[in-house]
Structure formats: structure tokens, C-alpha cells
Coordinates of C-alpha atoms in Angstrom, one line a residue:
M1 CA 86.6 133.5 76.8
Q2 CA 86.9 135.0 80.3
S3 CA 90.4 136.5 80.9
S4 CA 92.8 134.4 82.9
I5 CA 94.0 135.4 86.3
L6 CA 97.4 136.4 85.0
E7 CA 95.8 138.6 82.3
I8 CA 93.4 140.3 84.6
S9 CA 95.9 140.8 87.4
E10 CA 98.1 142.9 85.1
K11 CA 95.1 145.1 84.3
L12 CA 94.3 145.3 88.0
K13 CA 97.9 146.3 88.8
K14 CA 97.9 148.9 86.1
R15 CA 94.5 150.1 87.3
T16 CA 92.9 149.7 83.8
V17 CA 90.2 147.5 85.4
S18 CA 88.6 147.6 88.8
P19 CA 88.2 144.8 91.4
L20 CA 84.7 146.2 91.9
E21 CA 83.9 145.8 88.2
L22 CA 85.2 142.2 88.1
T23 CA 83.4 141.2 91.3
R24 CA 80.1 142.8 90.1
D25 CA 80.4 141.0 86.8
C26 CA 81.0 137.6 88.6
L27 CA 78.1 138.2 91.0
E28 CA 75.8 139.0 88.0
R29 CA 76.8 135.8 86.2
I30 CA 76.2 133.8 89.4
E31 CA 72.8 135.4 89.7
K32 CA 72.0 134.5 86.1
L33 CA 73.4 131.0 85.8
N34 CA 73.6 129.5 89.3
S35 CA 69.9 128.4 89.3
G36 CA 70.7 126.2 86.3
L37 CA 74.1 124.9 87.4
N38 CA 73.6 124.8 91.2
A39 CA 77.3 125.5 91.6
F40 CA 77.1 127.7 94.7
I41 CA 75.4 127.0 98.1
T42 CA 76.2 130.4 99.7
I43 CA 76.9 133.6 97.8
T44 CA 78.6 136.3 99.9
G45 CA 77.9 139.2 97.6
E46 CA 78.1 141.9 100.3
S47 CA 81.4 140.9 101.8
A48 CA 82.8 140.2 98.3
M49 CA 82.0 143.8 97.3
S50 CA 83.6 145.1 100.5
Q51 CA 86.7 143.1 99.8
A52 CA 86.8 144.4 96.2
R53 CA 86.4 147.9 97.5
Q54 CA 89.3 147.4 99.9
A55 CA 91.5 145.9 97.1
E56 CA 90.7 148.8 94.8
E57 CA 91.7 151.3 97.5
E58 CA 94.9 149.5 98.2
I59 CA 95.9 149.1 94.6
Q60 CA 95.2 152.8 93.9
R61 CA 97.6 153.7 96.8
G62 CA 100.3 151.5 95.2
G63 CA 99.8 148.6 97.7
W64 CA 99.4 145.8 95.1
R65 CA 99.9 142.6 96.9
G66 CA 100.4 140.2 94.0
P67 CA 98.5 138.5 91.1
L68 CA 95.5 137.5 93.3
H69 CA 94.9 141.0 94.6
G70 CA 91.4 142.0 93.7
V71 CA 90.7 138.7 91.8
P72 CA 87.3 137.0 92.5
L73 CA 87.7 133.4 93.6
A74 CA 85.4 131.0 95.5
L75 CA 85.7 128.0 97.9
K76 CA 84.4 124.5 98.1
D77 CA 81.9 124.5 100.9
I78 CA 83.9 122.1 103.0
I79 CA 86.5 124.8 103.7
D80 CA 85.9 126.8 106.9
T81 CA 85.2 130.5 106.6
A82 CA 84.9 132.6 109.8
G83 CA 81.4 133.9 110.2
I84 CA 80.1 132.3 107.0
R85 CA 78.4 128.9 107.1
T86 CA 80.3 125.9 106.0
T87 CA 77.9 123.1 105.3
A88 CA 79.7 120.3 103.5
A89 CA 76.4 120.1 101.5
S90 CA 74.8 118.4 104.4
A91 CA 71.7 119.0 106.6
L92 CA 73.9 118.0 109.5
F93 CA 76.0 121.2 109.0
K94 CA 73.4 123.5 107.4
D95 CA 73.7 126.0 110.3
R96 CA 77.3 125.5 111.1
I97 CA 79.2 128.8 111.2
P98 CA 83.0 128.4 111.9
A99 CA 84.7 130.9 114.2
E100 CA 88.0 130.8 112.3
D101 CA 89.1 130.7 108.6
A102 CA 90.9 127.6 107.3
E103 CA 94.6 128.2 106.7
V104 CA 94.1 128.4 102.9
V105 CA 91.4 131.0 103.3
R106 CA 93.7 133.1 105.5
R107 CA 96.4 132.9 102.9
L108 CA 94.0 133.9 100.1
K109 CA 92.8 136.9 102.1
D110 CA 96.4 137.9 102.8
A111 CA 97.0 137.9 99.1
G112 CA 94.0 140.2 98.6
A113 CA 91.7 137.8 96.8
V114 CA 88.0 138.5 96.7
L115 CA 85.9 135.6 97.9
L116 CA 82.5 135.2 96.2
G117 CA 81.1 132.4 98.3
K118 CA 80.9 128.7 99.0
Q119 CA 80.5 126.1 96.3
N120 CA 78.3 122.9 96.1
L121 CA 79.8 119.5 96.4
H122 CA 79.0 115.8 97.0
E123 CA 77.9 115.6 100.6
F124 CA 81.0 115.5 102.9
A125 CA 83.1 115.0 99.7
Y126 CA 82.1 111.3 99.8
G127 CA 81.6 110.7 96.1
G128 CA 82.6 111.5 92.6
S129 CA 79.3 112.7 91.1
S130 CA 78.1 115.7 93.2
I131 CA 74.5 114.5 92.8
V132 CA 74.2 113.5 96.5
G133 CA 73.7 116.4 98.8
Y134 CA 71.3 118.5 100.8
Y135 CA 71.3 121.3 98.3
G136 CA 70.8 119.2 95.2
E137 CA 72.9 118.1 92.3
V138 CA 75.5 120.1 90.5
R139 CA 75.1 120.2 86.7
N140 CA 77.7 120.3 84.0
P141 CA 77.9 123.6 82.2
W142 CA 78.7 121.8 78.9
D143 CA 75.4 120.0 79.2
P144 CA 73.3 120.3 82.3
A145 CA 71.9 116.8 81.8
Y146 CA 75.3 115.4 82.8
I147 CA 77.1 115.3 86.1
A148 CA 79.9 117.8 86.8
G149 CA 81.9 115.2 88.6
G150 CA 82.9 115.3 92.3
S151 CA 83.3 115.9 94.9
S152 CA 84.4 119.4 94.0
G153 CA 81.7 119.6 91.3
G154 CA 80.4 123.0 92.1
S155 CA 84.0 124.5 92.0
A156 CA 84.8 123.0 88.6
A157 CA 81.4 123.9 87.1
A158 CA 81.7 127.5 88.4
V159 CA 85.2 128.0 86.9
A160 CA 84.1 126.5 83.6
A161 CA 81.0 128.7 83.4
G162 CA 83.0 131.9 84.3
L163 CA 81.3 132.4 87.6
C164 CA 84.7 133.0 89.2
Y165 CA 88.3 133.2 88.1
G166 CA 89.4 130.2 90.2
A167 CA 88.3 128.0 93.1
I168 CA 89.8 126.0 95.9
G169 CA 88.8 122.4 96.0
T170 CA 89.7 119.2 97.9
D171 CA 90.9 115.9 96.6
T172 CA 90.8 112.5 98.5
A173 CA 90.5 110.2 95.5
G174 CA 90.4 112.6 92.6
S175 CA 87.9 115.1 93.7
I176 CA 89.8 118.1 92.1
R177 CA 91.0 116.4 89.0
E178 CA 88.0 114.3 88.0
P179 CA 85.5 117.2 88.0
A180 CA 88.1 119.5 86.4
A181 CA 88.3 116.9 83.6
L182 CA 84.6 116.5 83.2
C183 CA 84.1 120.3 83.1
G184 CA 87.0 121.1 80.8
V185 CA 89.2 123.1 83.2
V186 CA 92.5 122.6 85.0
G187 CA 92.6 120.9 88.4
L188 CA 95.8 120.5 90.5
K189 CA 96.3 118.2 93.4
P190 CA 99.6 119.1 95.1
T191 CA 101.9 116.7 97.0
Y192 CA 100.4 115.4 100.2
G193 CA 101.4 117.9 102.9
R194 CA 102.2 120.7 100.5
V195 CA 99.0 122.7 101.2
S196 CA 97.5 122.9 104.7
A197 CA 94.3 121.1 105.3
R198 CA 93.7 122.8 108.7
G199 CA 90.2 124.1 108.8
V200 CA 89.0 121.7 106.1
I201 CA 86.3 119.2 107.0
P202 CA 88.0 115.9 106.5
L203 CA 87.0 112.9 104.5
S204 CA 90.2 110.9 105.2
W205 CA 93.1 112.6 107.0
S206 CA 95.7 110.3 105.3
L207 CA 94.5 111.0 101.8
D208 CA 93.0 114.6 101.8
H209 CA 94.6 117.2 99.6
V210 CA 93.7 120.9 99.0
G211 CA 94.4 122.5 95.7
P212 CA 93.3 125.0 92.9
I213 CA 90.9 124.7 90.0
A214 CA 91.4 127.2 87.3
S215 CA 90.9 127.9 83.6
T216 CA 94.6 127.7 82.7
V217 CA 97.8 126.0 84.1
A218 CA 99.4 129.3 84.8
D219 CA 96.4 130.4 86.9
A220 CA 96.7 127.1 88.9
A221 CA 100.3 128.0 89.4
V222 CA 99.5 131.5 90.7
M223 CA 96.9 130.1 93.1
L224 CA 99.2 127.3 94.4
Q225 CA 102.0 129.8 95.0
V226 CA 99.7 131.6 97.5
I227 CA 98.3 128.6 99.4
A228 CA 101.4 126.3 99.4
G229 CA 103.8 126.2 102.3
F230 CA 104.3 124.8 105.8
D231 CA 101.6 125.2 108.4
A232 CA 102.8 124.4 112.0
G233 CA 99.1 124.0 113.0
D234 CA 98.5 121.1 110.6
I235 CA 100.2 117.9 111.8
M236 CA 100.1 116.6 108.2
S237 CA 101.9 119.7 106.7
E238 CA 105.5 119.2 105.6
D239 CA 108.2 121.8 106.0
V240 CA 109.6 121.6 102.5
P241 CA 110.7 124.7 100.5
V242 CA 108.2 126.0 98.0
A243 CA 109.4 126.6 94.5
D244 CA 108.6 129.6 92.4
Y245 CA 105.8 128.0 90.4
V246 CA 104.9 131.2 88.5
A247 CA 108.5 131.9 87.4
G248 CA 108.7 128.4 86.0
Q249 CA 105.7 128.9 83.7
G250 CA 106.8 129.6 80.1
S251 CA 109.9 127.4 80.3
R252 CA 109.6 124.0 78.7
P253 CA 111.3 121.0 80.5
K254 CA 114.3 119.7 78.5
R255 CA 114.6 116.1 77.5
L256 CA 111.5 115.2 79.3
R257 CA 111.0 111.5 79.9
I258 CA 107.3 110.6 80.1
G259 CA 106.1 107.3 81.4
V260 CA 102.9 105.7 80.1
P261 CA 101.5 103.0 82.5
Q262 CA 99.3 101.1 80.0
A263 CA 98.3 98.4 82.5
Y264 CA 95.4 99.4 84.8
F265 CA 95.3 103.1 83.8
F266 CA 94.5 102.4 80.1
D267 CA 92.4 99.3 80.6
G268 CA 88.8 99.4 79.3
L269 CA 89.0 103.0 78.1
D270 CA 86.1 104.6 76.3
A271 CA 87.2 104.8 72.6
E272 CA 86.9 108.6 72.4
V273 CA 88.9 109.0 75.6
E274 CA 91.6 106.7 74.3
S275 CA 91.8 108.6 71.0
A276 CA 92.1 112.0 72.8
V277 CA 94.8 110.8 75.1
N278 CA 96.8 109.1 72.3
R279 CA 96.6 112.4 70.4
A280 CA 97.9 114.2 73.5
L281 CA 100.8 111.8 73.7
S282 CA 101.6 112.6 70.1
V283 CA 101.6 116.3 70.9
L284 CA 104.0 115.7 73.8
T285 CA 106.3 113.7 71.4
T286 CA 106.4 116.6 69.0
L287 CA 107.4 118.8 71.9
G288 CA 110.5 116.6 72.3
A289 CA 109.3 114.2 75.0
D290 CA 110.7 110.7 75.2
I291 CA 107.6 108.5 75.7
R292 CA 108.2 105.2 77.3
E293 CA 105.9 102.5 78.7
I294 CA 106.2 101.8 82.4
E295 CA 104.6 99.4 84.9
L296 CA 103.2 100.5 88.2
E297 CA 102.0 98.4 91.2
V298 CA 98.7 100.1 91.8
P299 CA 97.2 100.3 95.3
T300 CA 93.4 99.7 95.2
D301 CA 92.5 99.0 98.9
R302 CA 90.1 101.6 100.4
T303 CA 90.3 100.5 104.1
V304 CA 92.2 103.6 105.3
Q305 CA 89.7 106.0 103.7
S306 CA 86.7 104.0 105.0
A307 CA 88.0 103.8 108.5
E308 CA 89.0 107.4 108.7
S309 CA 85.7 108.6 107.3
Y310 CA 83.8 106.6 109.9
A311 CA 86.1 107.9 112.7
Y312 CA 85.2 111.5 111.9
H313 CA 81.5 110.8 111.6
A314 CA 80.9 108.1 114.2
E315 CA 79.3 110.3 116.8
H316 CA 77.0 112.1 114.4
V317 CA 76.0 108.8 112.8
A318 CA 75.1 107.4 116.2
T319 CA 73.1 110.4 117.3
T320 CA 71.6 112.0 114.2
P321 CA 71.8 109.6 111.2
E322 CA 68.6 111.1 109.7
L323 CA 70.6 114.3 108.9
Y324 CA 72.7 112.5 106.3
Q325 CA 71.6 111.7 102.8
P326 CA 70.9 107.9 102.8
E327 CA 73.7 107.1 100.3
T328 CA 76.2 109.1 102.3
L329 CA 75.2 107.3 105.5
R330 CA 75.6 104.0 103.8
R331 CA 79.1 104.8 102.6
I332 CA 80.2 106.1 106.0
R333 CA 78.9 103.0 107.8
T334 CA 81.1 100.8 105.6
G335 CA 84.0 101.8 107.9
A336 CA 82.3 100.9 111.1
D337 CA 83.5 97.3 111.1
V338 CA 87.2 98.0 110.2
L339 CA 89.3 96.4 112.9
A340 CA 92.1 98.5 114.4
T341 CA 94.6 95.8 113.3
D342 CA 93.4 96.0 109.7
Y343 CA 93.7 99.8 109.7
I344 CA 97.2 99.8 111.2
H345 CA 98.4 97.3 108.5
R346 CA 96.8 99.2 105.7
R347 CA 98.2 102.5 107.0
R348 CA 101.7 101.0 107.0
E349 CA 101.1 99.8 103.5
L350 CA 100.1 103.3 102.4
E351 CA 103.4 104.7 103.8
K352 CA 105.3 101.9 102.1
A353 CA 103.6 102.7 98.8
R354 CA 104.5 106.4 99.2
R355 CA 108.2 105.5 99.6
E356 CA 108.4 102.9 96.9
I357 CA 106.7 105.0 94.2
A358 CA 109.7 107.4 94.3
S359 CA 111.8 104.7 92.4
V360 CA 109.6 105.1 89.4
F361 CA 111.0 108.6 88.9
E362 CA 114.5 107.3 88.4
N363 CA 113.5 106.3 84.9
V364 CA 110.9 108.9 84.0
D365 CA 110.3 112.5 85.0
V366 CA 106.5 112.4 85.0
F367 CA 103.9 109.8 83.9
V368 CA 100.7 110.4 82.0
T369 CA 97.2 108.8 82.1
P370 CA 93.7 109.6 81.1
T371 CA 92.2 111.5 84.0
A372 CA 88.9 109.6 83.8
P373 CA 88.6 106.5 81.7
V374 CA 85.1 107.2 80.5
P375 CA 82.8 110.2 79.8
P376 CA 80.4 111.3 82.5
P377 CA 76.9 109.7 82.8
T378 CA 73.7 111.7 82.8
I379 CA 72.2 112.7 86.1
A380 CA 69.0 111.0 85.1
T381 CA 70.7 107.7 84.5
L382 CA 72.2 107.7 88.0
K383 CA 69.0 108.7 89.7
E384 CA 66.9 106.2 87.8
N385 CA 69.5 103.5 88.5
P386 CA 70.8 104.1 92.0
D387 CA 72.6 100.8 92.0
Q388 CA 74.9 102.2 89.2
L389 CA 75.9 105.3 91.2
R390 CA 78.8 104.0 93.2
P391 CA 80.2 101.8 90.5
S392 CA 80.1 104.7 88.1
E393 CA 81.9 107.0 90.6
I394 CA 84.5 104.4 91.3
L395 CA 85.2 103.9 87.6
L396 CA 85.4 107.7 87.0
L397 CA 87.9 108.0 89.9
R398 CA 89.8 104.8 89.0
N399 CA 92.9 106.6 87.5
T400 CA 93.1 109.4 90.1
R401 CA 92.6 107.4 93.4
P402 CA 96.0 105.7 93.4
V403 CA 97.8 109.1 93.1
N404 CA 96.3 110.1 96.5
V405 CA 97.7 106.9 98.1
W406 CA 101.1 107.7 96.7
G407 CA 100.7 111.4 97.7
L408 CA 102.2 112.6 94.4
P409 CA 101.4 115.9 92.7
A410 CA 99.1 115.6 89.7
I411 CA 97.2 117.9 87.3
S412 CA 94.3 117.4 84.9
V413 CA 94.3 119.5 81.8
P414 CA 91.8 119.5 78.9
C415 CA 92.9 117.2 76.0
G416 CA 89.8 116.9 73.8
F417 CA 86.0 116.5 73.6
S418 CA 83.7 113.6 73.1
S419 CA 81.4 113.5 70.0
G420 CA 78.7 114.6 72.4
G421 CA 80.6 117.8 73.3
L422 CA 81.8 116.7 76.7
P423 CA 85.4 117.5 77.8
I424 CA 88.1 114.9 78.2
G425 CA 91.1 115.3 80.6
L426 CA 94.7 114.3 80.6
Q427 CA 96.4 113.5 84.0
I428 CA 100.1 114.4 84.5
V429 CA 101.8 113.0 87.6
G430 CA 105.1 114.0 89.0
P431 CA 107.5 113.1 91.9
H432 CA 106.9 114.2 95.5
W433 CA 107.4 118.0 95.7
G434 CA 107.6 118.1 91.9
E435 CA 104.7 120.6 91.4
A436 CA 106.9 122.9 89.3
L437 CA 107.8 120.1 86.8
V438 CA 104.1 119.0 86.6
L439 CA 103.0 122.6 85.9
Q440 CA 105.7 123.1 83.3
T441 CA 104.8 119.9 81.5
A442 CA 101.1 120.7 81.6
Q443 CA 101.6 124.2 80.3
S444 CA 103.8 123.0 77.5
Y445 CA 101.0 120.8 76.4
E446 CA 98.4 123.4 77.0
Q447 CA 100.2 126.0 74.8
A448 CA 100.5 123.5 72.0
T449 CA 96.8 122.9 71.9
D450 CA 93.6 125.0 72.0
W451 CA 91.4 122.8 74.2
H452 CA 91.7 125.2 77.2
K453 CA 90.4 128.1 75.1
R454 CA 87.0 126.5 74.6
R455 CA 84.1 127.6 76.9
P456 CA 80.6 126.2 77.2
E457 CA 77.8 128.0 75.5
L458 CA 75.5 128.4 78.4
R459 CA 71.9 128.2 77.4
I460 CA 70.4 127.6 80.8

């Protein structure tokens, strides 16, 4: 198993391991494995080695900046990087080179992270499979015949395969958590407005979130600590104090009340998913949690997302529709006929749902669901039966999508494997600005199990 960020950062701080060595190792793994996984679109080897060299010099001089200093990470290729192409996995943007870094990139650089490159995704983040895109499909490292999930499929696959120590993804309906679940890693969607989305190509301004994908809960906490916080340049960013997520790791929440919303979230579960999640609930009970069933009014309307996606793409769709993948173009055009009155009403309903969900946490501290209700399909199945693609994605994202509407923090952690050897994820959802509690709950479960220690045997 590749070392965690926290493990490797201590060695970097003590100078028993070199940022150059770590970066070189990651680049070698990318060179060896990326052709099979298709996780990266752009590999920035030269600049990564330069950043590693700078980090090594700074650490040797006693200028250690923190636990990400000298650690090789990567970015979903929808996040702007100055001087480096940001394509959104689309022919439309294949030559697009931003002049400025996204705010999250600036914060990672300030923390001394080494950035290895840009990761593949579902074109413009408009899907949950990562098989639709100009640069081809992302493959699951546990079995390359299967999808890696999406839209942050390349990021989750890369972390699972040890091509980087962590990645930054985006999540509009589950695009961090669902691929994390399917690839057997940790994916965290913070509270809406907690992490700046400035410099991130939008799918839906009202629903987009930015967050970490990592191999452990503690690593996700370390990454969130760096990227969280108010950004005056992002109108969606909220000026709410940031907790010390890293210090909170290792302390178990006391008298934890865990809600289980059986209706909707547990409907029609795959038998192996159901069994894995029930075992996870038993583990949480042994840790002292009070498990109680709850009922939630689940928002399912997708008008806001459809309308906002079309609003961003309207000009390009009108002038260069041939530069989109046909399926992406079809999805974008579903928002063309949304009336302004409908959008305004649905947007008000979204704000109402975000306020009303807070009352749930008067009776529970967090609630738990399966991350995805079914295992992933094979790439071949979806390609041979294109009519199944969107329904399959919507089902895979069923349990994550409402959490984006509510704007709540949520994490997916590994909780088992199917008989076919594919990972299963557990979703833990907390109150607004409750990332610390979500992380503590997730780590308590993680430390009581061994699922996160498993890594795919890559025979690609």
C-alpha cells in the first residue's frame, strides 16, 4: 500500500524522504499505468520536478510549510491552471490555456504541493461514468473492464492506483463521492460555499462543489484544510470560520446519533451493497453510535442543473456544436427550453430545501446511506447499449444527488467489495459546516475496518 499523505509528510519534514524521489516515483507509475487506465489527460512532469526541487530546497532550509509540502497531487482537468491547458475532456477546449490558476490551485501551491498534471473526466463533468469525452474513457483500476465512475473518474482511478497521493475533484450530483466509491478510495464533498469554485469550469453554479479525493479520511482532512476558506472573488463562497480538521482526526465523536433514511436511499439496493452497508452500520453500533431510522423529503428535480448548464454552454452550442461529444450535446440541450419562471421557482425551492434540511440534525448528528445503490456496469455494456448510459448514471448518482441540493458536507468511504472484487462505498452526511464531524465519524469507521488498506493489483 502506498503511504498516506500524513505518513509521507512526516518523512518529508524529517528529510528522510525526498520530494524529488516521491515525484519521480509517481511519474514513473503514471508512465507505466496511465495507458491502461486513461486517468490523466495532461502530465506536467517537467514542472512537477521543478516544484519538487523547490520543495526539497525549502524543507532542507527549515522552511517546511505543512503536511502537503512536497507531496505529489493532481487536478481534475476542469480546474484552471495558469499556462497549462484545461480541457474539460472536450475538443471544444482542447487548446484552452488559462492565464490564471483557480483559487484551489493557488492554495495548493502556497502549501507547497507538487502538481503532477490534469486528470480525465466525463466531458464537462456532465455524467457519472467518465466514458464520454474527447480523450476516451477512464477505466477502473480494480478491473479495467468497468467504469471508474464520474465525473471525477480519472482523479479517483489515479488515487486508487497510486499514481498520486491525492486529487482535487468537483461534485455537482455526486461526482467526487460516486467515483471514489467505485474505485475504493475516500471522496469528500464539503458544504456548499466552503471551498472556492473560482476558476473551475462550471456545470451548475448552484450545485457545484470542489473537494478532495484521497486514500484515507485523514488525508482528505489534510487536503480540505488547505483548500477550505472564504474567497472574496467567488460570489458563492461563504465567510464561515474553518475548523481544524486535522486536529479533529483521531478523536471519536461521543454519543453519536446516526440517522438511516431507509426510504428512497435504500430502495432497490443491490444485494451485495445492502449487505456491506448493513455490516457497516453494525460496526458503527459497536463503536457506540445510536442508530435510528429517519425520514427525509428528497428533492429530485433537475431543472436548476439543466438550465444552468445550458446557460454556460449556450453560445458554444449555437456556434460549434460539432466540438461536443453527441451525448454531452444532447444533455446540454435539455436545458434550452427551461422557462425563466420555472428556473426561478426551482431555484427558490432549492434554497428552501437547504434551509429545511437543517431541522433533521436536531434529532441526529449525521445520516448514513450507501454511496451508490448498485455496483458499476462494464464499459462494454454501456457502449453496446447507449440507451442504458444515462439511466445507469442516474441510478449510480441517485443517493448522492440530493446532498448537493441540500448543500451538506458528505464523504464516501470504502465499506466492502462485491463478489466480483469491485469496491462498495458508504456515504456519511452531516449538517452545514459540519465537515469536522463528518470526517471524525468517517475515520472512526475507517479505523475499525480494513477496507481502506486494500489496493488493486494492477495487471494492465
